[in-house]
Short mmCIF file of C-alpha atoms in Angstrom, two decimals:
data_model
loop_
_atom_site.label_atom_id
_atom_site.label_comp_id
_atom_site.label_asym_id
_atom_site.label_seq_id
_atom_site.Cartn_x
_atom_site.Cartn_y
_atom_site.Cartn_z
CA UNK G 59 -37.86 -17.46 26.67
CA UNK G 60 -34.60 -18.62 24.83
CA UNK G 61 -31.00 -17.42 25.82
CA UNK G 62 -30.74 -15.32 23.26
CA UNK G 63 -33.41 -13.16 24.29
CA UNK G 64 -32.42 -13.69 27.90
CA UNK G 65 -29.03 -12.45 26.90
CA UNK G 66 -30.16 -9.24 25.20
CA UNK G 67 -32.50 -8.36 28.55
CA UNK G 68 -28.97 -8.99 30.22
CA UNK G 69 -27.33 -6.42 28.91
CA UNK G 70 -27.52 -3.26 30.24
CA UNK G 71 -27.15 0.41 28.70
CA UNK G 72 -23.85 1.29 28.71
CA UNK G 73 -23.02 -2.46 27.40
CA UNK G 74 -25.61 -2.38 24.47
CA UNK G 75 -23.69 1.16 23.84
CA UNK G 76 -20.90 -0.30 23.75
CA UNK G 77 -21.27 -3.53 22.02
CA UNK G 78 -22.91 -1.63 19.23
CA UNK G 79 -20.65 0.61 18.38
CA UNK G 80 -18.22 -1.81 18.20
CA UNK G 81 -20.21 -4.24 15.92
CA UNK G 82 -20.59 -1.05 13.81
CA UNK G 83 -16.75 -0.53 13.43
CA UNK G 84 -15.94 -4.17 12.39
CA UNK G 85 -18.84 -3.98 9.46
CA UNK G 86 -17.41 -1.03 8.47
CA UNK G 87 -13.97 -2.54 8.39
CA UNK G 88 -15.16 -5.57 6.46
CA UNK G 89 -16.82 -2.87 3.82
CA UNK G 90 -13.92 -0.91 3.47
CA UNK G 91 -11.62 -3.73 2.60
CA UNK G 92 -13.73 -5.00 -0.54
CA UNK G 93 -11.88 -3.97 -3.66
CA UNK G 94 -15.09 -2.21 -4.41
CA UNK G 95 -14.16 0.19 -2.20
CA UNK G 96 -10.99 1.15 -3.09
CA UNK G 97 -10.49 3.69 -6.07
CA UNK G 98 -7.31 1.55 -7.74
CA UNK G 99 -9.90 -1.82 -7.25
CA UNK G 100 -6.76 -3.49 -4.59
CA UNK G 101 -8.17 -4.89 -0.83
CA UNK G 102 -7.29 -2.04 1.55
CA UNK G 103 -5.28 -3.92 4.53
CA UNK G 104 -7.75 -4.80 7.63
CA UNK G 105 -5.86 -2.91 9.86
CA UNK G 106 -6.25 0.44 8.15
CA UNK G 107 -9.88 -0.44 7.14
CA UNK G 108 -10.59 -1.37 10.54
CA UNK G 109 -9.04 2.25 11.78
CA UNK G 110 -10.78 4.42 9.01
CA UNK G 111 -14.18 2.53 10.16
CA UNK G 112 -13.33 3.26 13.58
CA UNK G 113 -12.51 6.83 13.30
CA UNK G 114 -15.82 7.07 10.97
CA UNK G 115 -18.11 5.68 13.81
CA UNK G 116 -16.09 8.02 16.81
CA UNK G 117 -16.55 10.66 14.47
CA UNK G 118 -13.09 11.52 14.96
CA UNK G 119 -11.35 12.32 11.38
CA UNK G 120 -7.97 10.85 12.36
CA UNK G 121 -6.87 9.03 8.82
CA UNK G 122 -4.01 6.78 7.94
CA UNK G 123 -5.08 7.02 4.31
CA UNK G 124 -6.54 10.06 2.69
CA UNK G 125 -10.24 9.80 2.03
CA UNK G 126 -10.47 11.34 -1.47
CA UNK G 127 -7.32 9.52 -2.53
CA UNK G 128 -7.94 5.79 -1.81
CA UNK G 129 -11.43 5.24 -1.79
CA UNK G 130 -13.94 4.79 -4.59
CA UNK G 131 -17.19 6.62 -4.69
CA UNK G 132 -18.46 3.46 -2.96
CA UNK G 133 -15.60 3.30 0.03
CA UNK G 134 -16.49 7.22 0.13
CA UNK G 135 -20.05 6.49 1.27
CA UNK G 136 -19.63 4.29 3.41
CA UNK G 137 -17.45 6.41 5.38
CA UNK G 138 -20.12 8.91 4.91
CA UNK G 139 -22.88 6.97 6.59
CA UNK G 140 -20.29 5.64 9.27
CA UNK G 141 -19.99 9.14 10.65
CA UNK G 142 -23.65 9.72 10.34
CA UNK G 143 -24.46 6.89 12.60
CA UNK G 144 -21.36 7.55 15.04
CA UNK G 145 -22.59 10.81 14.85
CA UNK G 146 -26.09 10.51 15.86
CA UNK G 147 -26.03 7.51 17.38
CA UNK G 148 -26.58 4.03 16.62
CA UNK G 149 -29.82 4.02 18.80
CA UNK G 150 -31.15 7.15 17.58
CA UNK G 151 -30.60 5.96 13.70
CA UNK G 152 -32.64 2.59 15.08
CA UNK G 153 -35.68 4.87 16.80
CA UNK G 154 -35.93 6.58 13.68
CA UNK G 155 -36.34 3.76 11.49
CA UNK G 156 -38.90 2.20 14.76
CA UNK G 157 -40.80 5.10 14.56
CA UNK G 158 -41.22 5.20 10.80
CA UNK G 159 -42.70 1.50 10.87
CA UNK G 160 -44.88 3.07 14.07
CA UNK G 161 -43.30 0.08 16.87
CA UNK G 162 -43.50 0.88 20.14
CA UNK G 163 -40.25 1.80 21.76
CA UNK G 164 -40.26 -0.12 25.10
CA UNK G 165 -38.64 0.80 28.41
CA UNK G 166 -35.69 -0.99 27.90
CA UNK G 167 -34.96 0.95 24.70
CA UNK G 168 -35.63 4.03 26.08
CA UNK G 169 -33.41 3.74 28.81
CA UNK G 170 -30.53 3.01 26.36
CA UNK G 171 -31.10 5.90 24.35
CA UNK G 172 -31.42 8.15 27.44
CA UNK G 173 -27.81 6.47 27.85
CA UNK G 174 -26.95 7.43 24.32
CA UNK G 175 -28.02 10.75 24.11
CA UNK G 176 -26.94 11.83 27.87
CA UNK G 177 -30.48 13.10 28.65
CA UNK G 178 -31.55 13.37 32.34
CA UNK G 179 -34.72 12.03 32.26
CA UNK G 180 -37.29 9.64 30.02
CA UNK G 181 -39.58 12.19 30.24
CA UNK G 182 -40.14 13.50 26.08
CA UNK G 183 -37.03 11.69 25.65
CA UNK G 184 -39.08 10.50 22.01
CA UNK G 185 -39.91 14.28 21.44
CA UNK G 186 -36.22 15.51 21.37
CA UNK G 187 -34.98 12.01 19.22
CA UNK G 188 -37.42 13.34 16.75
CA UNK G 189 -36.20 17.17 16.81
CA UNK G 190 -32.67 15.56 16.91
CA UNK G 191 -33.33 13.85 13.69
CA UNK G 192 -35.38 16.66 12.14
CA UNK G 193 -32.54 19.14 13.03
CA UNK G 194 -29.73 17.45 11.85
CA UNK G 195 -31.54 17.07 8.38
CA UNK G 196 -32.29 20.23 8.39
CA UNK G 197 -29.20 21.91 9.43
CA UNK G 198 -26.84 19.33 7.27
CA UNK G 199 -29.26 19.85 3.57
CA UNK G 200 -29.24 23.57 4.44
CA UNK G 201 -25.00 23.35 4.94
CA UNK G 202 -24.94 21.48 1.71
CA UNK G 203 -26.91 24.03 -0.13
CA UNK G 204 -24.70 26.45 0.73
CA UNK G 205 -21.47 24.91 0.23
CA UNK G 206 -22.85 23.56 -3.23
CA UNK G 207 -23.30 27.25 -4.36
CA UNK G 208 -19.80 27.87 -3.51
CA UNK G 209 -18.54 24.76 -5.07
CA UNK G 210 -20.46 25.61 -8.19
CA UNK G 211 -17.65 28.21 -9.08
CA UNK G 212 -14.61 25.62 -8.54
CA UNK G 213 -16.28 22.39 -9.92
CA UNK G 214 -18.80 20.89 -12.51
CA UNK G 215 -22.14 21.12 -10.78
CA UNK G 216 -22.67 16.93 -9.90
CA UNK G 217 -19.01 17.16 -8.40
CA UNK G 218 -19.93 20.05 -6.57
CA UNK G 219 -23.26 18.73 -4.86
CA UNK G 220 -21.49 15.46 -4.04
CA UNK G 221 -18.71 17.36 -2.09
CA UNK G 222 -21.26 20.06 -0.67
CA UNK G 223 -23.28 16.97 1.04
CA UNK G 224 -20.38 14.97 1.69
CA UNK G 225 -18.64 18.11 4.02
CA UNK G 226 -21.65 19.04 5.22
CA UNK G 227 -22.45 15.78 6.86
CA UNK G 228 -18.97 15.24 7.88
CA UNK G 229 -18.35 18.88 9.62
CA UNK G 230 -21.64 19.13 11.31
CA UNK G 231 -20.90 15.34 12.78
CA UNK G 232 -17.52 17.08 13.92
CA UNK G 233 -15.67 14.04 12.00
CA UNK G 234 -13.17 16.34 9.94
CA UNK G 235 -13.32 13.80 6.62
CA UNK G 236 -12.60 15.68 3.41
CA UNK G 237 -12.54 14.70 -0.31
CA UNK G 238 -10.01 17.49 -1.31
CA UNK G 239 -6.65 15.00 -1.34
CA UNK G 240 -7.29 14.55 -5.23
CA UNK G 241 -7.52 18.13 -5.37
CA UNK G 242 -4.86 20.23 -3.68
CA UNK G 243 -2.78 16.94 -2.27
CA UNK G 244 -3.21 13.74 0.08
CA UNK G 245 -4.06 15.00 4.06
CA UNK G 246 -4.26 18.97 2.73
CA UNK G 247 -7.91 19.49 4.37
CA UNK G 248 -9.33 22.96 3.88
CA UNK G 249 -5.58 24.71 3.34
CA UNK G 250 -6.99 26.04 0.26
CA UNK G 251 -9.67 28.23 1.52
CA UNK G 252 -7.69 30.03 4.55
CA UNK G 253 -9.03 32.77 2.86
CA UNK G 254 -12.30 31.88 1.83
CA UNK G 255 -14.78 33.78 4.19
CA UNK G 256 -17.54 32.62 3.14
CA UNK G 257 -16.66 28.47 3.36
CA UNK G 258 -15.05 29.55 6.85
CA UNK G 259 -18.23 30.73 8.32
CA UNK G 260 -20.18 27.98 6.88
CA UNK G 261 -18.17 25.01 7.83
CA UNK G 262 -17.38 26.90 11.77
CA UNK G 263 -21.34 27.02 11.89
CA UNK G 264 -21.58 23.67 11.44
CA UNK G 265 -19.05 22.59 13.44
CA UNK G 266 -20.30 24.86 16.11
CA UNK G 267 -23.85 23.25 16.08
CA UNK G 268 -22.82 19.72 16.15
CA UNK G 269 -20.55 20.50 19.07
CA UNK G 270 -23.35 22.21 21.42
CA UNK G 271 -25.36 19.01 21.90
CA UNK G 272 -29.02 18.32 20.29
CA UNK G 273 -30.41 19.71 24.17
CA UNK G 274 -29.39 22.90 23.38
CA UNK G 275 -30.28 23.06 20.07
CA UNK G 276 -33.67 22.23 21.51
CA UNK G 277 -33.64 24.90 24.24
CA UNK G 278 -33.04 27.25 21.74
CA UNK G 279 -35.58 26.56 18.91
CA UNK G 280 -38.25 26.47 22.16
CA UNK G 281 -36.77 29.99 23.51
CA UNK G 282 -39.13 32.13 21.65
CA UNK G 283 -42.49 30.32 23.46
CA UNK G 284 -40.68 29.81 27.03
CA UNK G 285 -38.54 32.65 27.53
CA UNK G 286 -36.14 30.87 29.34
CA UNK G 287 -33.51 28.14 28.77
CA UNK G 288 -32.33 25.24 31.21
CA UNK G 289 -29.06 25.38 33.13
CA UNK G 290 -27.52 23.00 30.98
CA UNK G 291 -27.91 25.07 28.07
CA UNK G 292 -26.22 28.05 29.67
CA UNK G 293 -23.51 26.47 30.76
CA UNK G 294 -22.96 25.03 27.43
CA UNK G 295 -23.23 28.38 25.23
CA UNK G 296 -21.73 30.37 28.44
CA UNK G 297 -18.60 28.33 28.57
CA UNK G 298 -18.71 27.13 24.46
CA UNK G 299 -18.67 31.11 24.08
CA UNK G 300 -15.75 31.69 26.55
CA UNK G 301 -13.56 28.67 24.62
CA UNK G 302 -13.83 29.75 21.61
CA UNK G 303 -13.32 33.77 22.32
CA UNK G 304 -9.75 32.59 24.67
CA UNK G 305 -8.67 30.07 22.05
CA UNK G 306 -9.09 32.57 18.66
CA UNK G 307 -6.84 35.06 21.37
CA UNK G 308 -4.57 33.14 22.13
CA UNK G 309 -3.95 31.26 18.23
CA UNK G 310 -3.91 34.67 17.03
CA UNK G 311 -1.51 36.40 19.63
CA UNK G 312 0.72 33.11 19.63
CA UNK G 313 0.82 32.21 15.65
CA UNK G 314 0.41 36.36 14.41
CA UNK G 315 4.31 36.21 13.64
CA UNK G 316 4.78 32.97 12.51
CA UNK G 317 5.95 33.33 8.77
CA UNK G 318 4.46 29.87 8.22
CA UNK G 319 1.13 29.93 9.75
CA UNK G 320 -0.92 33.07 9.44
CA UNK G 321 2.41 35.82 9.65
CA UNK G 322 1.35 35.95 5.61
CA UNK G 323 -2.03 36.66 5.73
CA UNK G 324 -3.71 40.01 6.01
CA UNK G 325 -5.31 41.00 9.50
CA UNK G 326 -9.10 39.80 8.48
CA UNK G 327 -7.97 36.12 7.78
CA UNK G 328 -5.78 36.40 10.54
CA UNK G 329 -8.53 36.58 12.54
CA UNK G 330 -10.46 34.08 10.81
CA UNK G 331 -8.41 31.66 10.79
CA UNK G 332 -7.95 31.86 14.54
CA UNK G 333 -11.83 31.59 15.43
CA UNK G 334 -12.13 28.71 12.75
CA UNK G 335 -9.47 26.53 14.37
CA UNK G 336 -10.76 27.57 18.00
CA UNK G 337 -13.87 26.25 17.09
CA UNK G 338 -12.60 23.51 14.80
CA UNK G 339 -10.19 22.10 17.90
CA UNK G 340 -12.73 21.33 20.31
CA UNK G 341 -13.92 18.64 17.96
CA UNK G 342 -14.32 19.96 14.32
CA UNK G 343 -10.94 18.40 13.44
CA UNK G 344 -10.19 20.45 10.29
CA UNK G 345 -7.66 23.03 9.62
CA UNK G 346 -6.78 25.99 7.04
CA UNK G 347 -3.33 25.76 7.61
CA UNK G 348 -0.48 23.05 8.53
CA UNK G 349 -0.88 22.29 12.10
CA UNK G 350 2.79 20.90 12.18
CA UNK G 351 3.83 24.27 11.38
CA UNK G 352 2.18 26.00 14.44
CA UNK G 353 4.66 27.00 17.65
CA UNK G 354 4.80 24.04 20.28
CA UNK G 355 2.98 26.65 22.53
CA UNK G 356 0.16 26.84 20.03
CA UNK G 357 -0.24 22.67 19.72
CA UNK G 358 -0.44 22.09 23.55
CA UNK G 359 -3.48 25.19 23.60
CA UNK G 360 -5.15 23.18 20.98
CA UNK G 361 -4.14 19.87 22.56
CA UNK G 362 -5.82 21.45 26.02
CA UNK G 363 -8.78 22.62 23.85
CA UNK G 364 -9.24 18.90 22.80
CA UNK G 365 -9.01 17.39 25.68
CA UNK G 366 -12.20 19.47 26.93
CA UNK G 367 -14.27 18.76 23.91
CA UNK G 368 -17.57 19.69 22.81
CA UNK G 369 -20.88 19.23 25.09
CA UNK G 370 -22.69 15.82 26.28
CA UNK G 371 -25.28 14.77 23.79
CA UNK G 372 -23.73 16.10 21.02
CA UNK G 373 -21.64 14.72 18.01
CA UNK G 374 -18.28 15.74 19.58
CA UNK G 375 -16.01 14.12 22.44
CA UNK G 376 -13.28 14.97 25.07
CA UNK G 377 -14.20 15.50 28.83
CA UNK G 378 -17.22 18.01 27.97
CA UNK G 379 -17.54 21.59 28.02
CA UNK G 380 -19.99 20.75 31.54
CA UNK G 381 -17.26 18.78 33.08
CA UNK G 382 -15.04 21.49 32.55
CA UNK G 383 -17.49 24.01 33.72
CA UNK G 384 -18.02 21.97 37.07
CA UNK G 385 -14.29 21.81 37.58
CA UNK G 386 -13.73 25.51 37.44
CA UNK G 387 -17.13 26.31 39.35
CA UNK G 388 -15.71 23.87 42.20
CA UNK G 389 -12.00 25.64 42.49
CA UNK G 390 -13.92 28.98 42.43
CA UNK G 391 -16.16 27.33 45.18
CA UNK G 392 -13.17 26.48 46.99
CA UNK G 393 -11.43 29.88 46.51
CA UNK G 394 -14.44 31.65 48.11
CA UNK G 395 -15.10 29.24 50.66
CA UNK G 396 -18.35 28.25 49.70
CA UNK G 397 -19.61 24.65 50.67
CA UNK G 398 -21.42 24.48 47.20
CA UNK G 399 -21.27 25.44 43.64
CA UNK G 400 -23.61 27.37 42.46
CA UNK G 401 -24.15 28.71 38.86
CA UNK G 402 -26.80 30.76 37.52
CA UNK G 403 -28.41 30.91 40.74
CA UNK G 404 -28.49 26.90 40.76
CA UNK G 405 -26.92 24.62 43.19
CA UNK G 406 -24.94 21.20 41.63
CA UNK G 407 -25.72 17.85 43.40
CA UNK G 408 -22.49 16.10 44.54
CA UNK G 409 -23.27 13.23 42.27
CA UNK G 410 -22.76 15.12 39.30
CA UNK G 411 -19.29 17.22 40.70
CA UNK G 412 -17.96 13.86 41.57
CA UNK G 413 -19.08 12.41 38.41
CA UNK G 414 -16.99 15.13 36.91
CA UNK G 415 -13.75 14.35 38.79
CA UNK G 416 -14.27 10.82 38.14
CA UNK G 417 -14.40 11.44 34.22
CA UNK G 418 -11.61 14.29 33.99
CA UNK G 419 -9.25 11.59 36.20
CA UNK G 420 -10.18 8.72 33.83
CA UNK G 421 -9.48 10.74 31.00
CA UNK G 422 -6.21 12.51 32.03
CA UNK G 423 -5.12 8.97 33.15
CA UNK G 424 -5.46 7.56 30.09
CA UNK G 425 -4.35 10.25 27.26
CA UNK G 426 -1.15 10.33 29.98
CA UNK G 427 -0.54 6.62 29.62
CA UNK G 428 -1.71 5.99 26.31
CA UNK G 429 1.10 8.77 25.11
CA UNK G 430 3.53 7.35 27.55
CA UNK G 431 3.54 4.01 25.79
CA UNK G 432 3.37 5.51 22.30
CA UNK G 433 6.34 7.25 23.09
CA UNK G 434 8.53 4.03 23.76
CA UNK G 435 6.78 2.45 20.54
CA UNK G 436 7.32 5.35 18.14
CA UNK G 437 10.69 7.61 17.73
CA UNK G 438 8.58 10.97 17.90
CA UNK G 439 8.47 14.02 19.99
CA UNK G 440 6.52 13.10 22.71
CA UNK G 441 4.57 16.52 22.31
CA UNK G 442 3.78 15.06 18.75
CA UNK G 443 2.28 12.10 20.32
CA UNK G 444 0.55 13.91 22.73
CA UNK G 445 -1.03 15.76 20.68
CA UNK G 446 -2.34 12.41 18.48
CA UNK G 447 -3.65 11.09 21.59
CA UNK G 448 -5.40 13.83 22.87
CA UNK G 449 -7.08 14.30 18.93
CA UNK G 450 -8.50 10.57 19.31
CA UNK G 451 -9.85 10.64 22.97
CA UNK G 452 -11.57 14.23 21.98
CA UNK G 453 -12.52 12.49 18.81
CA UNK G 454 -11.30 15.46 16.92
CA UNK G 455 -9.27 14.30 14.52
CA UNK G 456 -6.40 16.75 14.19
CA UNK G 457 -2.99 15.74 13.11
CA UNK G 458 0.43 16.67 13.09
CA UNK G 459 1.11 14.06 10.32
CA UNK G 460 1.80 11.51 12.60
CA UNK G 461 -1.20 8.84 12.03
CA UNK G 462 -0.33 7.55 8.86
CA UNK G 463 3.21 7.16 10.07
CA UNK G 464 2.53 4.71 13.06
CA UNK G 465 3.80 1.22 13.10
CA UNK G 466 0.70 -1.59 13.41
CA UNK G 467 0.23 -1.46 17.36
CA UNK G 468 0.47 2.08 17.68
CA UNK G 469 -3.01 2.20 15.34
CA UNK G 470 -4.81 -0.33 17.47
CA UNK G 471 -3.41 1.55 20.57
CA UNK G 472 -5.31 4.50 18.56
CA UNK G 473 -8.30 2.94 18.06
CA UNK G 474 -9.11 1.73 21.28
CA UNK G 475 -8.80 5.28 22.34
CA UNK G 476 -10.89 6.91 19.78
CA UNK G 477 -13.30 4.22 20.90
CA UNK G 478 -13.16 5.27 24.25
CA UNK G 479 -13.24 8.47 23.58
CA UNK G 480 -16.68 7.82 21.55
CA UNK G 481 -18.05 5.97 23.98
CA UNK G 482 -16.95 7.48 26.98
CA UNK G 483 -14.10 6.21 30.18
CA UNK G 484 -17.29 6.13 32.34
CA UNK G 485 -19.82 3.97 30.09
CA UNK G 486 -17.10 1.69 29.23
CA UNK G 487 -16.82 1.39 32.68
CA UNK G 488 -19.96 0.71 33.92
CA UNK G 489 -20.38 -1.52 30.71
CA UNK G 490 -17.47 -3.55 32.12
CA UNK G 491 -18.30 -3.77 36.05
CA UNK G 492 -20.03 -5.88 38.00
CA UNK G 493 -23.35 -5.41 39.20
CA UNK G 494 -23.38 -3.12 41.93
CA UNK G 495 -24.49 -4.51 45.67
CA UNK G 496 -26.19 -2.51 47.85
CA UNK G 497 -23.75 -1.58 50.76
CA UNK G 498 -25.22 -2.54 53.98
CA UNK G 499 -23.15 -0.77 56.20
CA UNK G 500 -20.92 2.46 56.18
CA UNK G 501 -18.24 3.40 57.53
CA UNK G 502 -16.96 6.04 59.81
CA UNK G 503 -16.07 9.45 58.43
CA UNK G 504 -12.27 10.36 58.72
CA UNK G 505 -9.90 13.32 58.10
CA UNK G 506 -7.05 13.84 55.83
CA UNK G 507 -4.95 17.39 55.34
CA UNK G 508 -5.65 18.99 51.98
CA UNK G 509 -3.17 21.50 50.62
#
């Protein structure tokens, strides 16, 4: 056996995770800096190439140049097919193309994508990479259809399929890319349809189903022959359902008045708006409005809306909408005086609440510190650069205008956090640890005061 091959069997999961997403980001960079790429034919600098390819792959939508402004049809797609790979996964994008050609999958690559794709088991772990693949097609042509029929009105028809598959892919990958900067102005997003119903619903639906996770999406299609879903799924939709209903509250009862934000709208887009950037915060990363414009109490709920994310297994980031659940089922727990915490009749396993702490500690830590040393780099509110933070770990891609703004370090600072925020505090690491020993020994259980 040579050493290469003895260095691949080496590697373990969370590394191979790792390592591949970040061989994915520096191809991307090198693409994105050929002149081909470029819409005025000049060699983007690495350092912003190297961002926009990261934020591609984390499918965040953070941007320190606008997409429809400075790239060529060419830099455009490769963007495009960035986010569809961060978005589904490197591994998945490989099984597909393995199962095409009919070759095996082994063990080894099974237990990376279970890794990947945050599944609990091996068991039809090649069933649900084939519905993911067959529902994401299916959900991202169908999006594009739609949006194309809308676009036919505004644009020549060519124009208008290229932009209805281009958003399509892009919102249901929660990545928040748009083309409109040649359009209605560099960085504008969706401002021009606040009161466009019918691309609101479209693009929140797609947000909405990339952020639920591809084991949902699979509970539900299945419903109708089992009756019944598992209790991952209901926590997911239960608390996804809660988030979005308390965050379109409380956007609408904080921004109602604000003469900037939606005080000049009637009542229906009012309302609108405030569902669509509920759902949009938790990963989407698009807006119908100027987000620097919103009351400071308005950022920080979106900020703490990014920060939880969208749900394990899917295309969106931040701590998890299960992590979150876990959290508050544990202080209710605690509250009652209950030893364990139970939801929907089902009892956790103290691997998985610790888990949870672990990952909402390594998290919190490092948005805290991460902001913290922005905030003696850069000249900004530190609520500004809070917020910028908190958008890359939850790989959301909202911005108060502050990206394209940052000096050299503060974008690699960036990066490395949309990375982790792709890959996860947890897999990077167990990526980065040592081997773990087998303790032979424990020792004795002690006491401290709580509270």
């Amino acid at each position: 056996m040579n050493l290469k091959k003895i260095a691949t069997l080496a590697l373990s999961p969370p590394k191979v995770l790792t390592y591949g997403f970040a061989l994915i980001i520096l191809t991307g960079a090198l693409l994105l800096t050929l002149p081909l790429s470029s819409a005025y034919g000049n060699r983007l600098a690495f350092l912003d190439a190297f961002f926009m390819a990261t934020s591609a792959t984390c499918v965040t939508g953070l941007a320190v140049v606008d997409v429809g402004v400075q790239f060529s049809h060419f830099g455009q797609v490769v963007i495009l097919v960035l986010t569809q790979i961060g978005g589904l996964g490197f591994m998945t994008m490989g099984t597909l193309i393995a199962l095409a050609f009919n070759r095996r999958i082994s063990l080894r690559e099974r237990l990376i994508l279970q890794e990947a794709m945050n599944y609990n088991s091996m068991e039809g772990l090649l069933s649900l990479i084939r519905r993911v693949i067959i529902y994401s097609l299916f959900i991202e042509l169908t999006g594009a259809l739609l949006l194309t029929i809308r676009w036919m009105e505004d644009m020549p028809f060519l124009k208008a399929l290229y932009f209805g598959i281009y958003h399509s892919v892009t919102m249901f990958n929660n990545a928040g890319f748009d083309l409109f900067g040649t359009m209605t102005g560099p960085f504008s997003g969706f401002n021009g349809y606040v009161n466009d119903v019918y691309i609101n619903i479209v693009v929140m639906i797609l947000i909405f189903f990339g952020g639920i996770g591809f084991v949902v999406m699979s509970d539900l299609l299945d419903f109708r022959n089992t009756r019944k879903l598992s209790l991952h799924s209901k926590v997911v939709l239960t608390y996804s359902s809660i988030l979005v209903i308390v965050g379109a509250l409380l956007f609408y009862i904080l921004e109602r008045a604000n003469p900037l934000t939606l005080g000049p709208l009637h009542e229906g887009s009012r309302i609108m708006s405030s569902f669509f950037h509920s759902i949009s915060s938790r990963s989407g990363g698009v807006s119908t409005i100027n987000l620097p414009d919103l009351d400071h109490s308005t950022q920080f709920m979106l900020l703490l809306l990014m920060f939880i994310g969208a749900a394990p297994g899917s295309t969106g980031g931040g701590i998890k909408v299960t992590v979150f659940a876990v959290l508050i089922g544990a202080m209710i727990a605690m509250i009652r005086g209950k030893e364990d915490i139970v939801m929907f009749k089902k009892r956790l396993a103290k691997d998985v609440i610790i888990k949870a702490v672990t990952q909402t500690w390594l998290a919190l830590f490092l948005v805290s510190f991460v902001a913290m040393v922005l905030s003696v780099i850069e000249d900004r509110s530190f609520l500004a650069l809070l917020f910028e933070t908190t958008s890359a770990f939850g790989t959301t891609g909202m911005s108060l205008g502050l990206t394209p703004t940052l000096s050299p370090f503060s974008k690699i600072i960036i990066c490395i956090v949309m990375f982790l925020g792709r890959v996860g505090p947890l897999t990077l690491a167990y990526a980065l640890a040592p081997k773990p020993k087998k303790e032979l020994y424990r020792y004795p259980e002690g006491k401290i005061t709580i509270g």
